[in-house]
Amino acid sequence: MKAVVLGSGGWGTALSQILCDNGHETYLWSHNPAKAAEMVRTRENPLLKGVYLSEALRITGDLDCLKGADLVVSAPPSFAVRETAKKMAPYLTEKSVVVSVSKGIERDTNLRLSQVIGEETGNLCPVVALSGPSHAEEVGIRMPTGCVAACRDADAARFAQDAFMNDYFRVYTSGDIVGVELAGALKNVIALSCGVCDGLGYQDNTKALLMTRAMAEITRLGEKLGGSRQTFGGLAGMGDLIVTCTSMHSRNRRAGILIGQGKTPQEAMKEVGAVVEGYFAALSIHQLSQRAGVEMPISRCAYEVLYEGKQVKNVVTELMTRAKKDELLETVRP
Ligand SMILES: NC(=O)C1=CN([C@@H]2O[C@H](COP(=O)(O)OP(=O)(O)OC[C@H]3O[C@@H](n4cnc5c(N)ncnc54)[C@H](O)[C@@H]3O)[C@@H](O)[C@H]2O)C=CC1
Ligand SMILES: O=C(CO)COP(=O)(O)O
């Protein structure tokens, strides 16, 4: 099979190495030809330090690598998914399968990323969302990892499962692409918030409280928007929430730590030096939850800190002193 990965950040690079390990003819495309040339020379991506890229992986800045591709992986930051989909569109056929691996919601339209790709490619071929607890740094060194390949087209989901699965990368299929994509985008804001707790010096009790209540609000919005409750308890939901809220690989968590220590969001993102999707998602989620009439106290507070300059200490007090509630009934005590 011929596979092309569009987007040479840490994640696109790690995924291209999996496809290469699985014996597929694999291309990794960078939108920056100079960066592609440098990776060809060094067999390393500065965004995934210490991972040697095998000689069989074809690294290029030429979009013509898409000619005849069976599998196209869309792996840019969410803000560049639409322009990347525009670029792939002329090369796709009805037999192609696109796998979307970015985690976010498109700004302004609030569309899921598979919807954005569908719009730009005229829904010519199926788009599968691949998501789960999977830091590129660990996949790159072949640590056992699991993800979900979600698509309403079960054959396409199985095609992606077959393409990626091996003895260090386990892939489950799912028909709930809505839930899988939303879970991946929503947890980034929570990982950032968990980092803020770390930055403020709060410890394990606080983070367990935050993660558990975050699951409740993420699931609430996800279900309202058409996702399945079960998905939020699975790899793309709970699994990814755990890994990003606890790992120092997480760019969202690292940005949050810096904000908790007093940096502005812009300073924090600059210092992290890689895409912090939770910053962008916070705005879309705020709009989506307001429109759907779904209460999301933690995500709302993250939005207020990131976009309205609210002080993190004040936000924590506000969250802790909200009206008394029943955990299961979700009702407020009169
Ligand atoms: N890094 C990880 O462990 C994981 C990342 N993801 C998701 O994958 C997506 C990409 O993240 P990373 O690979 O980590 O990013 P990164 O921060 O490592 O690198 C971003 C890459 O995007 C490229 N880029 C910038 N503008 C572009 C454009 N207009 N068109 C194409 N490429 C462009 C940059 O050159 C750079 O190579 C994000 O949505 C992220 O949430 C998902 C799972 C794991
Ligand atoms: O989604 C991820 C791991 O599953 C990556 O998270 P960060 O973007 O926070 O690094």
Tab-separated table of C-alpha atoms and ligand atoms in Angstrom:
chain	number	residue	atom	x	y	z
A	1	MET	CA	0.000	0.000	0.000
A	2	LYS	CA	1.103	3.573	-0.611
A	3	ALA	CA	0.626	5.899	2.372
A	4	VAL	CA	1.258	9.645	2.532
A	5	VAL	CA	1.387	11.627	5.769
A	6	LEU	CA	0.738	15.369	5.340
A	7	GLY	CA	2.249	17.398	8.171
A	8	SER	CA	5.669	16.749	9.630
A	9	GLY	CA	5.180	17.767	13.244
A	10	GLY	CA	5.942	15.279	15.984
A	11	TRP	CA	2.733	13.320	15.440
A	12	GLY	CA	2.842	13.075	11.637
A	13	THR	CA	6.445	11.933	11.913
A	14	ALA	CA	5.755	9.230	14.520
A	15	LEU	CA	2.770	7.927	12.517
A	16	SER	CA	4.779	7.821	9.292
A	17	GLN	CA	7.363	5.716	11.098
A	18	ILE	CA	4.621	3.227	12.147
A	19	LEU	CA	3.384	2.940	8.557
A	20	CYS	CA	6.958	2.433	7.405
A	21	ASP	CA	7.570	-0.236	10.079
A	22	ASN	CA	4.421	-1.991	8.778
A	23	GLY	CA	6.006	-2.308	5.345
A	24	HIS	CA	3.932	0.301	3.489
A	25	GLU	CA	5.510	2.564	0.893
A	26	THR	CA	5.404	5.674	3.097
A	27	TYR	CA	5.928	9.377	2.353
A	28	LEU	CA	6.160	12.145	4.952
A	29	TRP	CA	5.317	15.540	3.438
A	30	SER	CA	6.396	18.814	5.014
A	31	HIS	CA	4.850	22.146	3.962
A	32	ASN	CA	8.331	23.563	4.427
A	33	PRO	CA	10.692	22.079	1.768
A	34	ALA	CA	13.779	23.307	3.656
A	35	LYS	CA	12.681	21.366	6.736
A	36	ALA	CA	12.046	18.282	4.569
A	37	ALA	CA	15.565	18.558	3.118
A	38	GLU	CA	17.063	18.895	6.603
A	39	MET	CA	15.201	15.773	7.793
A	40	VAL	CA	16.428	13.846	4.754
A	41	ARG	CA	19.987	14.857	5.675
A	42	THR	CA	19.813	14.178	9.429
A	43	ARG	CA	17.151	11.417	9.519
A	44	GLU	CA	15.748	13.256	12.530
A	45	ASN	CA	12.901	15.715	13.136
A	46	PRO	CA	13.780	18.485	15.636
A	47	LEU	CA	10.131	18.233	16.810
A	48	LEU	CA	10.737	14.568	17.723
A	49	LYS	CA	14.280	14.576	19.007
A	50	GLY	CA	16.112	11.290	19.481
A	51	VAL	CA	13.934	9.301	17.068
A	52	TYR	CA	15.925	7.956	14.132
A	53	LEU	CA	13.815	7.970	10.938
A	54	SER	CA	14.367	4.797	8.965
A	55	GLU	CA	15.925	5.040	5.497
A	56	ALA	CA	12.773	3.521	3.960
A	57	LEU	CA	10.716	6.588	4.957
A	58	ARG	CA	10.516	8.995	2.001
A	59	ILE	CA	10.590	12.567	3.265
A	60	THR	CA	9.578	15.280	0.806
A	61	GLY	CA	8.220	18.770	0.269
A	62	ASP	CA	6.649	17.809	-3.067
A	63	LEU	CA	2.858	17.312	-3.038
A	64	ASP	CA	3.090	15.039	-6.070
A	65	CYS	CA	3.982	12.271	-3.608
A	66	LEU	CA	0.177	12.038	-3.232
A	67	LYS	CA	-0.191	10.512	-6.727
A	68	GLY	CA	-1.680	7.017	-6.380
A	69	ALA	CA	-1.835	7.111	-2.565
A	70	ASP	CA	-4.218	4.568	-1.000
A	71	LEU	CA	-4.055	6.134	2.442
A	72	VAL	CA	-3.630	9.851	3.169
A	73	VAL	CA	-2.995	10.942	6.747
A	74	SER	CA	-3.932	14.539	7.596
A	75	ALA	CA	-1.612	15.603	10.453
A	76	PRO	CA	-1.160	19.393	10.518
A	77	PRO	CA	-2.196	21.590	13.465
A	78	SER	CA	-5.985	22.086	13.428
A	79	PHE	CA	-5.667	25.654	12.085
A	80	ALA	CA	-4.063	24.250	8.894
A	81	VAL	CA	-6.409	21.286	8.305
A	82	ARG	CA	-8.561	23.124	5.742
A	83	GLU	CA	-5.637	24.368	3.641
A	84	THR	CA	-4.040	20.893	3.805
A	85	ALA	CA	-7.319	19.262	2.701
A	86	LYS	CA	-7.466	21.689	-0.242
A	87	LYS	CA	-3.991	20.531	-1.230
A	88	MET	CA	-4.804	16.807	-1.047
A	89	ALA	CA	-8.187	17.059	-2.794
A	90	PRO	CA	-6.985	16.934	-6.443
A	91	TYR	CA	-5.085	13.696	-5.783
A	92	LEU	CA	-7.887	11.706	-4.088
A	93	THR	CA	-10.085	9.072	-5.715
A	94	GLU	CA	-13.201	7.260	-4.484
A	95	LYS	CA	-10.916	4.441	-3.362
A	96	SER	CA	-8.687	6.609	-1.159
A	97	VAL	CA	-9.062	6.653	2.611
A	98	VAL	CA	-8.144	9.800	4.556
A	99	VAL	CA	-7.161	9.466	8.224
A	100	SER	CA	-7.465	12.659	10.265
A	101	VAL	CA	-5.201	12.699	13.323
A	102	SER	CA	-5.243	16.366	14.401
A	103	LYS	CA	-7.156	17.201	17.569
A	104	GLY	CA	-9.248	20.341	17.477
A	105	ILE	CA	-12.339	22.156	16.268
A	106	GLU	CA	-12.133	24.596	13.391
A	107	ARG	CA	-12.199	28.210	14.490
A	108	ASP	CA	-15.169	30.283	13.234
A	109	THR	CA	-17.088	27.319	11.758
A	110	ASN	CA	-16.803	25.118	14.891
A	111	LEU	CA	-16.710	22.086	12.601
A	112	ARG	CA	-15.047	18.794	13.511
A	113	LEU	CA	-11.895	18.257	11.478
A	114	SER	CA	-13.268	15.311	9.486
A	115	GLN	CA	-16.128	17.610	8.450
A	116	VAL	CA	-13.629	20.239	7.299
A	117	ILE	CA	-11.778	17.627	5.220
A	118	GLY	CA	-15.101	16.340	3.844
A	119	GLU	CA	-16.062	19.854	2.744
A	120	GLU	CA	-12.761	20.469	0.949
A	121	THR	CA	-12.663	17.049	-0.738
A	122	GLY	CA	-16.320	16.999	-1.794
A	123	ASN	CA	-16.871	13.945	0.431
A	124	LEU	CA	-15.273	11.892	-2.340
A	125	CYS	CA	-13.834	9.274	0.015
A	126	PRO	CA	-14.253	8.280	3.671
A	127	VAL	CA	-12.469	10.195	6.429
A	128	VAL	CA	-11.454	8.207	9.521
A	129	ALA	CA	-10.522	9.921	12.819
A	130	LEU	CA	-7.617	8.304	14.662
A	131	SER	CA	-7.346	9.390	18.286
A	132	GLY	CA	-6.329	8.195	21.733
A	133	PRO	CA	-3.638	8.488	24.407
A	134	SER	CA	-0.604	8.665	22.172
A	135	HIS	CA	2.265	11.053	22.691
A	136	ALA	CA	4.486	11.137	19.618
A	137	GLU	CA	7.607	11.003	21.797
A	138	GLU	CA	6.605	7.524	23.076
A	139	VAL	CA	5.197	6.164	19.809
A	140	GLY	CA	8.452	7.280	18.158
A	141	ILE	CA	10.408	4.941	20.437
A	142	ARG	CA	7.838	2.184	19.914
A	143	MET	CA	6.258	2.090	23.376
A	144	PRO	CA	3.026	0.031	23.459
A	145	THR	CA	0.194	2.459	22.644
A	146	GLY	CA	-3.527	2.187	21.797
A	147	CYS	CA	-5.855	4.362	19.680
A	148	VAL	CA	-9.336	4.291	18.138
A	149	ALA	CA	-10.008	4.525	14.381
A	150	ALA	CA	-13.527	5.944	14.020
A	151	CYS	CA	-15.689	6.212	10.921
A	152	ARG	CA	-19.325	5.632	10.034
A	153	ASP	CA	-17.957	3.558	7.133
A	154	ALA	CA	-16.872	0.389	8.962
A	155	ASP	CA	-14.729	-0.812	6.035
A	156	ALA	CA	-12.737	2.424	6.100
A	157	ALA	CA	-12.217	2.165	9.876
A	158	ARG	CA	-10.968	-1.413	9.437
A	159	PHE	CA	-8.698	-0.299	6.589
A	160	ALA	CA	-7.071	2.252	8.909
A	161	GLN	CA	-6.860	-0.336	11.691
A	162	ASP	CA	-5.066	-2.766	9.365
A	163	ALA	CA	-2.705	-0.073	8.090
A	164	PHE	CA	-1.521	1.116	11.503
A	165	MET	CA	-1.830	-1.869	13.808
A	166	ASN	CA	1.309	-3.733	14.881
A	167	ASP	CA	2.898	-5.161	18.026
A	168	TYR	CA	3.477	-1.723	19.599
A	169	PHE	CA	0.470	0.181	18.177
A	170	ARG	CA	-2.940	-1.339	18.922
A	171	VAL	CA	-5.952	0.107	17.098
A	172	TYR	CA	-9.638	-0.391	17.916
A	173	THR	CA	-12.397	0.528	15.470
A	174	SER	CA	-15.480	2.596	16.338
A	175	GLY	CA	-18.508	3.913	14.465
A	176	ASP	CA	-18.708	6.989	16.732
A	177	ILE	CA	-16.597	9.532	14.869
A	178	VAL	CA	-18.500	12.416	16.475
A	179	GLY	CA	-17.600	11.271	19.990
A	180	VAL	CA	-14.009	10.362	19.125
A	181	GLU	CA	-13.256	13.721	17.490
A	182	LEU	CA	-14.962	15.781	20.173
A	183	ALA	CA	-13.229	13.850	22.963
A	184	GLY	CA	-9.813	14.563	21.410
A	185	ALA	CA	-10.512	18.286	21.105
A	186	LEU	CA	-12.232	18.756	24.467
A	187	LYS	CA	-9.553	17.085	26.568
A	188	ASN	CA	-6.884	19.542	25.409
A	189	VAL	CA	-8.538	22.368	27.361
A	190	ILE	CA	-8.644	20.154	30.446
A	191	ALA	CA	-4.973	19.158	30.077
A	192	LEU	CA	-4.131	22.852	29.942
A	193	SER	CA	-6.274	23.450	33.053
A	194	CYS	CA	-4.584	20.552	34.846
A	195	GLY	CA	-1.249	22.178	34.047
A	196	VAL	CA	-2.508	25.417	35.595
A	197	CYS	CA	-3.209	23.436	38.815
A	198	ASP	CA	0.372	22.135	38.718
A	199	GLY	CA	1.697	25.631	38.130
A	200	LEU	CA	-0.264	26.915	41.117
A	201	GLY	CA	1.275	24.177	43.274
A	202	TYR	CA	-1.911	22.162	43.739
A	203	GLN	CA	-1.385	18.438	44.098
A	204	ASP	CA	-3.038	15.080	43.440
A	205	ASN	CA	-6.420	15.633	45.117
A	206	THR	CA	-7.027	18.770	43.088
A	207	LYS	CA	-6.054	17.147	39.806
A	208	ALA	CA	-8.220	14.074	40.452
A	209	LEU	CA	-11.140	16.398	41.211
A	210	LEU	CA	-10.515	18.391	38.050
A	211	MET	CA	-10.132	15.376	35.766
A	212	THR	CA	-13.232	13.622	37.105
A	213	ARG	CA	-15.493	16.646	36.918
A	214	ALA	CA	-14.023	17.481	33.513
A	215	MET	CA	-15.089	14.037	32.289
A	216	ALA	CA	-18.628	14.838	33.422
A	217	GLU	CA	-18.764	18.111	31.486
A	218	ILE	CA	-16.996	16.782	28.393
A	219	THR	CA	-19.412	13.864	28.238
A	220	ARG	CA	-22.377	16.217	28.705
A	221	LEU	CA	-21.422	18.318	25.681
A	222	GLY	CA	-20.271	15.328	23.621
A	223	GLU	CA	-23.604	13.534	24.076
A	224	LYS	CA	-25.575	16.679	23.318
A	225	LEU	CA	-23.658	17.068	20.046
A	226	GLY	CA	-24.333	13.465	19.019
A	227	GLY	CA	-21.429	11.476	20.501
A	228	SER	CA	-21.893	8.262	22.466
A	229	ARG	CA	-21.414	8.360	26.268
A	230	GLN	CA	-19.316	5.154	26.050
A	231	THR	CA	-16.774	6.830	23.778
A	232	PHE	CA	-15.966	9.360	26.508
A	233	GLY	CA	-15.107	6.501	28.878
A	234	GLY	CA	-12.849	4.910	26.229
A	235	LEU	CA	-9.383	5.510	24.802
A	236	ALA	CA	-10.232	8.728	22.958
A	237	GLY	CA	-11.970	10.126	26.060
A	238	MET	CA	-10.798	8.983	29.479
A	239	GLY	CA	-7.590	7.461	28.078
A	240	ASP	CA	-6.441	10.652	26.394
A	241	LEU	CA	-7.564	12.803	29.317
A	242	ILE	CA	-5.386	10.753	31.685
A	243	VAL	CA	-2.300	10.869	29.483
A	244	THR	CA	-2.427	14.572	28.685
A	245	CYS	CA	-3.287	15.650	32.238
A	246	THR	CA	-0.397	13.682	33.718
A	247	SER	CA	2.396	13.617	31.134
A	248	MET	CA	5.208	16.119	30.764
A	249	HIS	CA	5.092	15.340	27.027
A	250	SER	CA	1.763	17.185	26.833
A	251	ARG	CA	2.199	20.623	25.283
A	252	ASN	CA	-1.211	21.643	26.621
A	253	ARG	CA	-0.244	20.679	30.167
A	254	ARG	CA	3.142	22.382	29.871
A	255	ALA	CA	1.507	25.594	28.620
A	256	GLY	CA	-0.913	25.407	31.576
A	257	ILE	CA	1.942	24.998	34.069
A	258	LEU	CA	3.545	28.184	32.768
A	259	ILE	CA	0.225	30.072	32.951
A	260	GLY	CA	-0.284	28.814	36.517
A	261	GLN	CA	3.180	30.173	37.326
A	262	GLY	CA	2.156	33.613	36.089
A	263	LYS	CA	3.030	33.701	32.376
A	264	THR	CA	0.495	35.059	29.875
A	265	PRO	CA	-1.028	32.525	27.439
A	266	GLN	CA	1.040	34.046	24.604
A	267	GLU	CA	4.285	33.799	26.610
A	268	ALA	CA	3.451	30.212	27.584
A	269	MET	CA	2.750	29.092	24.015
A	270	LYS	CA	5.946	30.720	22.774
A	271	GLU	CA	7.972	28.938	25.443
A	272	VAL	CA	6.364	25.540	24.665
A	273	GLY	CA	7.369	26.053	21.020
A	274	ALA	CA	4.879	23.552	19.547
A	275	VAL	CA	1.159	23.683	18.801
A	276	VAL	CA	-1.021	24.145	21.941
A	277	GLU	CA	-4.421	23.059	20.609
A	278	GLY	CA	-6.238	23.635	23.916
A	279	TYR	CA	-5.786	27.389	23.530
A	280	PHE	CA	-7.705	27.406	20.229
A	281	ALA	CA	-10.228	24.766	21.326
A	282	ALA	CA	-11.182	26.769	24.440
A	283	LEU	CA	-12.781	29.426	22.239
A	284	SER	CA	-14.705	26.974	20.030
A	285	ILE	CA	-15.884	24.939	23.017
A	286	HIS	CA	-17.097	28.076	24.754
A	287	GLN	CA	-19.173	28.933	21.671
A	288	LEU	CA	-20.436	25.358	21.186
A	289	SER	CA	-21.444	24.891	24.831
A	290	GLN	CA	-23.259	28.230	24.919
A	291	ARG	CA	-25.132	27.425	21.733
A	292	ALA	CA	-26.037	23.926	22.983
A	293	GLY	CA	-27.024	25.242	26.426
A	294	VAL	CA	-24.606	22.860	28.149
A	295	GLU	CA	-22.959	23.895	31.398
A	296	MET	CA	-19.152	23.431	31.310
A	297	PRO	CA	-17.728	25.250	34.335
A	298	ILE	CA	-14.100	24.125	33.951
A	299	SER	CA	-13.876	24.809	30.220
A	300	ARG	CA	-15.629	28.148	30.719
A	301	CYS	CA	-13.096	29.162	33.356
A	302	ALA	CA	-10.255	28.126	31.017
A	303	TYR	CA	-11.797	30.355	28.342
A	304	GLU	CA	-12.015	33.280	30.777
A	305	VAL	CA	-8.344	32.891	31.756
A	306	LEU	CA	-7.132	32.459	28.183
A	307	TYR	CA	-9.272	35.076	26.432
A	308	GLU	CA	-10.538	37.484	29.101
A	309	GLY	CA	-7.456	37.820	31.284
A	310	LYS	CA	-9.107	36.441	34.416
A	311	GLN	CA	-6.699	35.553	37.270
A	312	VAL	CA	-6.245	31.808	37.776
A	313	LYS	CA	-6.476	32.012	41.598
A	314	ASN	CA	-9.884	33.718	41.357
A	315	VAL	CA	-11.092	31.065	38.951
A	316	VAL	CA	-10.225	28.225	41.323
A	317	THR	CA	-12.143	29.867	44.180
A	318	GLU	CA	-15.074	30.426	41.840
A	319	LEU	CA	-15.119	26.757	40.833
A	320	MET	CA	-14.830	25.492	44.413
A	321	THR	CA	-17.614	27.688	45.733
A	322	ARG	CA	-20.211	27.085	43.015
A	323	ALA	CA	-23.741	26.105	44.094
A	324	LYS	CA	-24.018	22.747	45.901
A	325	LYS	CA	-24.873	19.852	43.586
A	326	ASP	CA	-25.784	16.171	43.532
A	327	GLU	CA	-23.062	14.223	41.716
A	328	LEU	CA	-25.347	11.747	39.959
A	329	LEU	CA	-28.449	13.843	39.389
A	330	GLU	CA	-26.341	16.887	38.430
A	331	THR	CA	-28.971	19.053	40.091
A	332	VAL	CA	-28.226	22.178	42.091
A	333	ARG	CA	-29.495	22.230	45.720
A	334	PRO	CA	-32.049	24.957	46.248
B	1	LIG	N1	2.331	15.425	19.319
B	1	LIG	C1	1.529	14.465	19.725
B	1	LIG	O1	1.918	13.636	20.556
B	1	LIG	C2	0.155	14.347	19.180
B	1	LIG	C3	-0.403	15.363	18.422
B	1	LIG	N2	-1.676	15.223	17.943
B	1	LIG	C4	-2.275	16.276	17.127
B	1	LIG	O2	-1.622	16.334	15.880
B	1	LIG	C5	-1.674	17.671	15.352
B	1	LIG	C6	-0.272	18.089	14.977
B	1	LIG	O3	0.484	18.132	16.172
B	1	LIG	P1	2.056	17.904	16.229
B	1	LIG	O4	2.510	16.984	15.178
B	1	LIG	O5	2.370	17.547	17.627
B	1	LIG	O6	2.572	19.376	15.920
B	1	LIG	P2	3.995	20.034	16.202
B	1	LIG	O7	3.791	21.184	17.102
B	1	LIG	O8	4.995	18.988	16.548
B	1	LIG	O9	4.367	20.595	14.770
B	1	LIG	C7	3.497	21.378	14.025
B	1	LIG	C8	3.840	21.108	12.586
B	1	LIG	O10	2.884	21.743	11.763
B	1	LIG	C9	3.552	22.276	10.674
B	1	LIG	N3	2.750	23.329	10.078
B	1	LIG	C10	2.620	24.608	10.480
B	1	LIG	N4	1.807	25.264	9.641
B	1	LIG	C11	1.433	24.373	8.693
B	1	LIG	C12	0.641	24.469	7.536
B	1	LIG	N5	0.051	25.622	7.210
B	1	LIG	N6	0.454	23.357	6.787
B	1	LIG	C13	1.039	22.194	7.131
B	1	LIG	N7	1.824	22.039	8.208
B	1	LIG	C14	2.015	23.138	8.971
B	1	LIG	C15	4.871	22.778	11.244
B	1	LIG	O11	5.843	22.911	10.239
B	1	LIG	C16	5.202	21.634	12.184
B	1	LIG	O12	5.882	20.624	11.488
B	1	LIG	C17	-2.306	18.537	16.461
B	1	LIG	O13	-3.660	18.738	16.173
B	1	LIG	C18	-2.159	17.677	17.722
B	1	LIG	O14	-3.184	17.911	18.659
B	1	LIG	C19	-2.424	14.109	18.165
B	1	LIG	C20	-1.905	13.086	18.902
B	1	LIG	C21	-0.582	13.114	19.469
B	2	LIG	O1	-3.113	14.366	22.209
B	2	LIG	C1	-2.004	14.132	22.618
B	2	LIG	C2	-1.614	12.817	23.165
B	2	LIG	O2	-2.627	11.880	23.034
B	2	LIG	C3	-0.993	15.217	22.590
B	2	LIG	O3	-1.299	16.122	23.586
B	2	LIG	P1	-0.575	17.546	23.636
B	2	LIG	O4	-0.997	18.277	22.393
B	2	LIG	O5	-1.070	18.180	24.888
B	2	LIG	O6	0.906	17.279	23.663
